PDB file of C-alpha atoms in Angstrom:
ATOM      1  CA  UNK A  75       8.708  12.744  12.294  1.00  0.00           C
ATOM      2  CA  UNK A  76       9.017  11.474  15.882  1.00  0.00           C
ATOM      3  CA  UNK A  77       8.662   7.871  14.724  1.00  0.00           C
ATOM      4  CA  UNK A  78      11.376   8.375  12.103  1.00  0.00           C
ATOM      5  CA  UNK A  79      13.771   9.672  14.777  1.00  0.00           C
ATOM      6  CA  UNK A  80      13.145   6.538  16.847  1.00  0.00           C
ATOM      7  CA  UNK A  81      14.554   4.459  13.972  1.00  0.00           C
ATOM      8  CA  UNK A  82      17.996   5.885  14.744  1.00  0.00           C
ATOM      9  CA  UNK A  83      19.026   6.159  11.107  1.00  0.00           C
ATOM     10  CA  UNK A  84      18.739   2.391  10.548  1.00  0.00           C
ATOM     11  CA  UNK A  85      17.056   1.719   7.169  1.00  0.00           C
ATOM     12  CA  UNK A  86      15.795  -1.735   8.212  1.00  0.00           C
ATOM     13  CA  UNK A  87      14.079  -0.203  11.253  1.00  0.00           C
ATOM     14  CA  UNK A  88      12.372   2.402   9.062  1.00  0.00           C
ATOM     15  CA  UNK A  89      11.381  -0.226   6.505  1.00  0.00           C
ATOM     16  CA  UNK A  90       9.823  -2.598   9.052  1.00  0.00           C
ATOM     17  CA  UNK A  91       7.992   0.235  10.790  1.00  0.00           C
ATOM     18  CA  UNK A  92       6.701   1.347   7.409  1.00  0.00           C
ATOM     19  CA  UNK A  93       5.490  -2.217   6.966  1.00  0.00           C
ATOM     20  CA  UNK A  94       3.248  -1.924  10.022  1.00  0.00           C
ATOM     21  CA  UNK A  95       2.248   1.705   9.635  1.00  0.00           C
ATOM     22  CA  UNK A  96       0.935   1.164   6.104  1.00  0.00           C
ATOM     23  CA  UNK A  97      -1.825  -0.959   7.697  1.00  0.00           C
ATOM     24  CA  UNK A  98      -2.652   1.742  10.280  1.00  0.00           C
ATOM     25  CA  UNK A  99      -5.211   4.236   8.991  1.00  0.00           C
ATOM     26  CA  UNK A 100      -6.095   6.148  12.141  1.00  0.00           C
ATOM     27  CA  UNK A 101      -3.919   8.815  13.759  1.00  0.00           C
ATOM     28  CA  UNK A 102      -4.389   7.169  17.172  1.00  0.00           C
ATOM     29  CA  UNK A 103      -2.877   3.952  15.783  1.00  0.00           C
ATOM     30  CA  UNK A 104       0.252   5.853  14.713  1.00  0.00           C
ATOM     31  CA  UNK A 105       0.361   7.499  18.146  1.00  0.00           C
ATOM     32  CA  UNK A 106       0.142   4.059  19.760  1.00  0.00           C
ATOM     33  CA  UNK A 107       3.241   2.994  17.787  1.00  0.00           C
ATOM     34  CA  UNK A 108       5.051   6.229  18.658  1.00  0.00           C
ATOM     35  CA  UNK A 109       4.229   5.948  22.374  1.00  0.00           C
ATOM     36  CA  UNK A 110       4.853   2.201  22.757  1.00  0.00           C
ATOM     37  CA  UNK A 111       6.755   1.127  25.872  1.00  0.00           C
ATOM     38  CA  UNK A 112       9.040  -0.987  23.660  1.00  0.00           C
ATOM     39  CA  UNK A 113      10.978   2.162  22.739  1.00  0.00           C
ATOM     40  CA  UNK A 114      11.954   2.581  26.403  1.00  0.00           C
ATOM     41  CA  UNK A 115      13.213  -0.936  27.102  1.00  0.00           C
ATOM     42  CA  UNK A 116      16.868  -1.041  28.179  1.00  0.00           C
ATOM     43  CA  UNK A 117      19.197  -1.892  25.327  1.00  0.00           C
ATOM     44  CA  UNK A 118      22.749  -2.966  24.807  1.00  0.00           C
ATOM     45  CA  UNK A 119      24.568  -3.149  21.487  1.00  0.00           C
ATOM     46  CA  UNK A 120      23.552  -6.739  20.804  1.00  0.00           C
ATOM     47  CA  UNK A 121      19.858  -6.348  21.586  1.00  0.00           C
ATOM     48  CA  UNK A 122      17.139  -6.403  18.985  1.00  0.00           C
ATOM     49  CA  UNK A 123      16.157  -2.997  17.644  1.00  0.00           C
ATOM     50  CA  UNK A 124      12.949  -1.746  19.275  1.00  0.00           C
ATOM     51  CA  UNK A 125      11.466  -1.021  15.838  1.00  0.00           C
ATOM     52  CA  UNK A 126      11.843  -4.680  14.897  1.00  0.00           C
ATOM     53  CA  UNK A 127      10.274  -5.884  18.146  1.00  0.00           C
ATOM     54  CA  UNK A 128       7.447  -3.428  17.651  1.00  0.00           C
ATOM     55  CA  UNK A 129       6.907  -4.699  14.108  1.00  0.00           C
ATOM     56  CA  UNK A 130       6.607  -8.240  15.445  1.00  0.00           C
ATOM     57  CA  UNK A 131       4.159  -7.224  18.183  1.00  0.00           C
ATOM     58  CA  UNK A 132       1.958  -5.540  15.591  1.00  0.00           C
ATOM     59  CA  UNK A 133       1.737  -8.680  13.460  1.00  0.00           C
ATOM     60  CA  UNK A 134      -1.626 -10.405  13.548  1.00  0.00           C
ATOM     61  CA  UNK A 135      -1.437 -13.296  16.030  1.00  0.00           C
ATOM     62  CA  UNK A 136      -1.672 -15.949  13.328  1.00  0.00           C
ATOM     63  CA  UNK A 137       1.431 -14.547  11.600  1.00  0.00           C
ATOM     64  CA  UNK A 138       3.588 -14.423  14.726  1.00  0.00           C
ATOM     65  CA  UNK A 139       4.000 -18.184  15.123  1.00  0.00           C
ATOM     66  CA  UNK A 140       4.614 -18.632  11.398  1.00  0.00           C
ATOM     67  CA  UNK A 141       7.299 -15.945  11.507  1.00  0.00           C
ATOM     68  CA  UNK A 142       9.070 -17.463  14.534  1.00  0.00           C
ATOM     69  CA  UNK A 143       9.036 -20.840  12.776  1.00  0.00           C
ATOM     70  CA  UNK A 144      11.465 -19.355  10.215  1.00  0.00           C
ATOM     71  CA  UNK A 145      14.215 -19.760  12.825  1.00  0.00           C
ATOM     72  CA  UNK A 146      14.499 -23.379  11.615  1.00  0.00           C
ATOM     73  CA  UNK A 147      16.564 -22.015   8.738  1.00  0.00           C
ATOM     74  CA  UNK A 148      20.097 -20.953   9.685  1.00  0.00           C
ATOM     75  CA  UNK A 149      20.996 -17.273   9.491  1.00  0.00           C
ATOM     76  CA  UNK A 150      21.808 -15.986   5.998  1.00  0.00           C
ATOM     77  CA  UNK A 151      20.190 -19.001   4.310  1.00  0.00           C
ATOM     78  CA  UNK A 152      18.542 -18.534   0.959  1.00  0.00           C
ATOM     79  CA  UNK A 153      15.120 -20.145   1.346  1.00  0.00           C
ATOM     80  CA  UNK A 154      12.667 -21.314  -1.294  1.00  0.00           C
ATOM     81  CA  UNK A 155       9.247 -19.780  -0.697  1.00  0.00           C
ATOM     82  CA  UNK A 156       7.526 -23.020  -1.668  1.00  0.00           C
ATOM     83  CA  UNK A 157       9.630 -25.013   0.830  1.00  0.00           C
ATOM     84  CA  UNK A 158       8.702 -22.699   3.697  1.00  0.00           C
ATOM     85  CA  UNK A 159       5.014 -22.925   2.799  1.00  0.00           C
ATOM     86  CA  UNK A 160       5.307 -26.724   2.648  1.00  0.00           C
ATOM     87  CA  UNK A 161       6.929 -26.760   6.108  1.00  0.00           C
ATOM     88  CA  UNK A 162       4.149 -24.542   7.477  1.00  0.00           C
ATOM     89  CA  UNK A 163       1.612 -26.963   6.007  1.00  0.00           C
ATOM     90  CA  UNK A 164       3.393 -30.045   7.390  1.00  0.00           C
ATOM     91  CA  UNK A 165       3.474 -28.550  10.896  1.00  0.00           C
ATOM     92  CA  UNK A 166      -0.192 -27.558  10.864  1.00  0.00           C
ATOM     93  CA  UNK A 167       0.261 -23.783  10.649  1.00  0.00           C
ATOM     94  CA  UNK A 168      -1.994 -23.472   7.574  1.00  0.00           C
ATOM     95  CA  UNK A 169      -5.189 -25.242   8.444  1.00  0.00           C
ATOM     96  CA  UNK A 170      -7.822 -25.052   5.715  1.00  0.00           C
ATOM     97  CA  UNK A 171      -9.897 -27.408   3.616  1.00  0.00           C
ATOM     98  CA  UNK A 172      -8.845 -28.850   0.294  1.00  0.00           C
ATOM     99  CA  UNK A 173      -6.014 -27.312  -1.675  1.00  0.00           C
ATOM    100  CA  UNK A 174      -6.477 -23.931  -0.032  1.00  0.00           C
ATOM    101  CA  UNK A 175      -3.508 -24.450   2.308  1.00  0.00           C
ATOM    102  CA  UNK A 176      -1.092 -23.536  -0.485  1.00  0.00           C
ATOM    103  CA  UNK A 177      -3.119 -20.423  -1.255  1.00  0.00           C
ATOM    104  CA  UNK A 178      -3.225 -19.448   2.431  1.00  0.00           C
ATOM    105  CA  UNK A 179       0.524 -20.087   2.649  1.00  0.00           C
ATOM    106  CA  UNK A 180       1.154 -17.720  -0.250  1.00  0.00           C
ATOM    107  CA  UNK A 181      -0.968 -15.042   1.425  1.00  0.00           C
ATOM    108  CA  UNK A 182       0.926 -15.466   4.711  1.00  0.00           C
ATOM    109  CA  UNK A 183       4.294 -15.312   2.948  1.00  0.00           C
ATOM    110  CA  UNK A 184       3.251 -12.226   0.974  1.00  0.00           C
ATOM    111  CA  UNK A 185       2.115 -10.439   4.120  1.00  0.00           C
ATOM    112  CA  UNK A 186       5.401 -11.168   5.908  1.00  0.00           C
ATOM    113  CA  UNK A 187       7.248  -9.946   2.817  1.00  0.00           C
ATOM    114  CA  UNK A 188       5.191  -6.740   2.623  1.00  0.00           C
ATOM    115  CA  UNK A 189       5.983  -6.109   6.286  1.00  0.00           C
ATOM    116  CA  UNK A 190       9.722  -6.483   5.480  1.00  0.00           C
ATOM    117  CA  UNK A 191      10.328  -9.676   7.432  1.00  0.00           C
ATOM    118  CA  UNK A 192      11.664 -11.251   4.217  1.00  0.00           C
ATOM    119  CA  UNK A 193      13.959  -9.665   1.638  1.00  0.00           C
ATOM    120  CA  UNK A 194      16.119 -10.229  -1.419  1.00  0.00           C
ATOM    121  CA  UNK A 195      13.616 -11.995  -3.618  1.00  0.00           C
ATOM    122  CA  UNK A 196      15.121 -13.832  -6.559  1.00  0.00           C
ATOM    123  CA  UNK A 197      13.430 -16.191  -8.977  1.00  0.00           C
ATOM    124  CA  UNK A 198      15.534 -19.167 -10.074  1.00  0.00           C
ATOM    125  CA  UNK A 199      14.269 -22.064 -12.146  1.00  0.00           C
ATOM    126  CA  UNK A 200      10.689 -20.936 -11.576  1.00  0.00           C
ATOM    127  CA  UNK A 201      11.012 -20.841  -7.772  1.00  0.00           C
ATOM    128  CA  UNK A 202      11.040 -17.769  -5.543  1.00  0.00           C
ATOM    129  CA  UNK A 203      13.991 -17.537  -3.148  1.00  0.00           C
ATOM    130  CA  UNK A 204      14.383 -15.083  -0.284  1.00  0.00           C
ATOM    131  CA  UNK A 205      16.382 -14.366   2.848  1.00  0.00           C
ATOM    132  CA  UNK A 206      15.762 -12.886   6.245  1.00  0.00           C
ATOM    133  CA  UNK A 207      17.951  -9.948   7.249  1.00  0.00           C
ATOM    134  CA  UNK A 208      20.375 -10.960  10.010  1.00  0.00           C
ATOM    135  CA  UNK A 209      18.628  -8.673  12.513  1.00  0.00           C
ATOM    136  CA  UNK A 210      15.211 -10.097  11.600  1.00  0.00           C
ATOM    137  CA  UNK A 211      16.618 -13.613  12.080  1.00  0.00           C
ATOM    138  CA  UNK A 212      18.017 -12.491  15.460  1.00  0.00           C
ATOM    139  CA  UNK A 213      14.520 -11.305  16.380  1.00  0.00           C
ATOM    140  CA  UNK A 214      13.007 -14.689  15.439  1.00  0.00           C
ATOM    141  CA  UNK A 215      15.753 -16.453  17.409  1.00  0.00           C
ATOM    142  CA  UNK A 216      15.173 -14.334  20.519  1.00  0.00           C
ATOM    143  CA  UNK A 217      11.420 -14.941  20.329  1.00  0.00           C
ATOM    144  CA  UNK A 218      12.012 -18.660  19.854  1.00  0.00           C
ATOM    145  CA  UNK A 219      14.355 -18.689  22.864  1.00  0.00           C
ATOM    146  CA  UNK A 220      11.816 -16.823  24.997  1.00  0.00           C
ATOM    147  CA  UNK A 221       9.104 -19.341  24.056  1.00  0.00           C
ATOM    148  CA  UNK A 222      11.433 -22.255  24.742  1.00  0.00           C
ATOM    149  CA  UNK A 223      12.303 -20.988  28.213  1.00  0.00           C
ATOM    150  CA  UNK A 224       8.599 -20.606  29.028  1.00  0.00           C
ATOM    151  CA  UNK A 225       7.904 -24.189  28.014  1.00  0.00           C
ATOM    152  CA  UNK A 226       5.818 -23.340  24.956  1.00  0.00           C
ATOM    153  CA  UNK A 227       7.893 -25.465  22.634  1.00  0.00           C
ATOM    154  CA  UNK A 228       6.893 -29.094  22.537  1.00  0.00           C
ATOM    155  CA  UNK A 229       9.761 -30.414  20.475  1.00  0.00           C
ATOM    156  CA  UNK A 230      13.149 -29.293  19.244  1.00  0.00           C
ATOM    157  CA  UNK A 231      14.792 -31.673  16.858  1.00  0.00           C
ATOM    158  CA  UNK A 232      18.509 -31.064  17.239  1.00  0.00           C
ATOM    159  CA  UNK A 233      19.294 -33.254  14.238  1.00  0.00           C
ATOM    160  CA  UNK A 234      20.500 -30.274  12.287  1.00  0.00           C
ATOM    161  CA  UNK A 235      21.580 -31.367   8.822  1.00  0.00           C
ATOM    162  CA  UNK A 236      23.100 -28.080   7.667  1.00  0.00           C
ATOM    163  CA  UNK A 237      19.900 -26.830   6.110  1.00  0.00           C
ATOM    164  CA  UNK A 238      17.271 -26.662   8.792  1.00  0.00           C
ATOM    165  CA  UNK A 239      16.144 -27.984  12.116  1.00  0.00           C
ATOM    166  CA  UNK A 240      12.631 -28.937  13.122  1.00  0.00           C
ATOM    167  CA  UNK A 241      10.610 -27.430  15.939  1.00  0.00           C
ATOM    168  CA  UNK A 242       7.134 -28.001  17.238  1.00  0.00           C
ATOM    169  CA  UNK A 243       4.916 -25.574  19.119  1.00  0.00           C
ATOM    170  CA  UNK A 244       2.470 -26.483  21.821  1.00  0.00           C
ATOM    171  CA  UNK A 245       0.047 -24.372  23.742  1.00  0.00           C
ATOM    172  CA  UNK A 246       0.769 -24.514  27.454  1.00  0.00           C
ATOM    173  CA  UNK A 247      -2.322 -24.620  29.612  1.00  0.00           C
ATOM    174  CA  UNK A 248      -1.783 -23.613  33.219  1.00  0.00           C
ATOM    175  CA  UNK A 249      -3.503 -25.793  35.781  1.00  0.00           C
TER     176      UNK A 249
END
């Protein structure tokens, strides 16, 4: 009940927390979520909900970068699942042998969907389309901005054509 109260009556917060808690089987894991320092970070009206930040921090590491990559699509854009998977593949986020990249991409997409990072699924002409909630997109944008300011982004292609922009990630090695 304490975790529910921390959601502040915001359905998206409850939904994303449910998305992480469904993978937590032990009571101590739920207590870790409840007692996280993220709940105590100072907030103003425009800041990202702590529940959303917490959901991101509980993503497996391999999903975090793939999620942040979704910032290439403008807010409130209807995205084709297959296009996103293709972009992940083209940027090297789905490394595997043979034709397994598409399969891995589907698994990644499904996991992000189950954790409520994607919503509003609609099938049109045999393709799956989805959106990111505005607050989830804001989270991806803030994480992207934080990575950019730390020098972790190798490339930002500002040639925005109305549909997407291109970014590249690089691991920064301190000397």
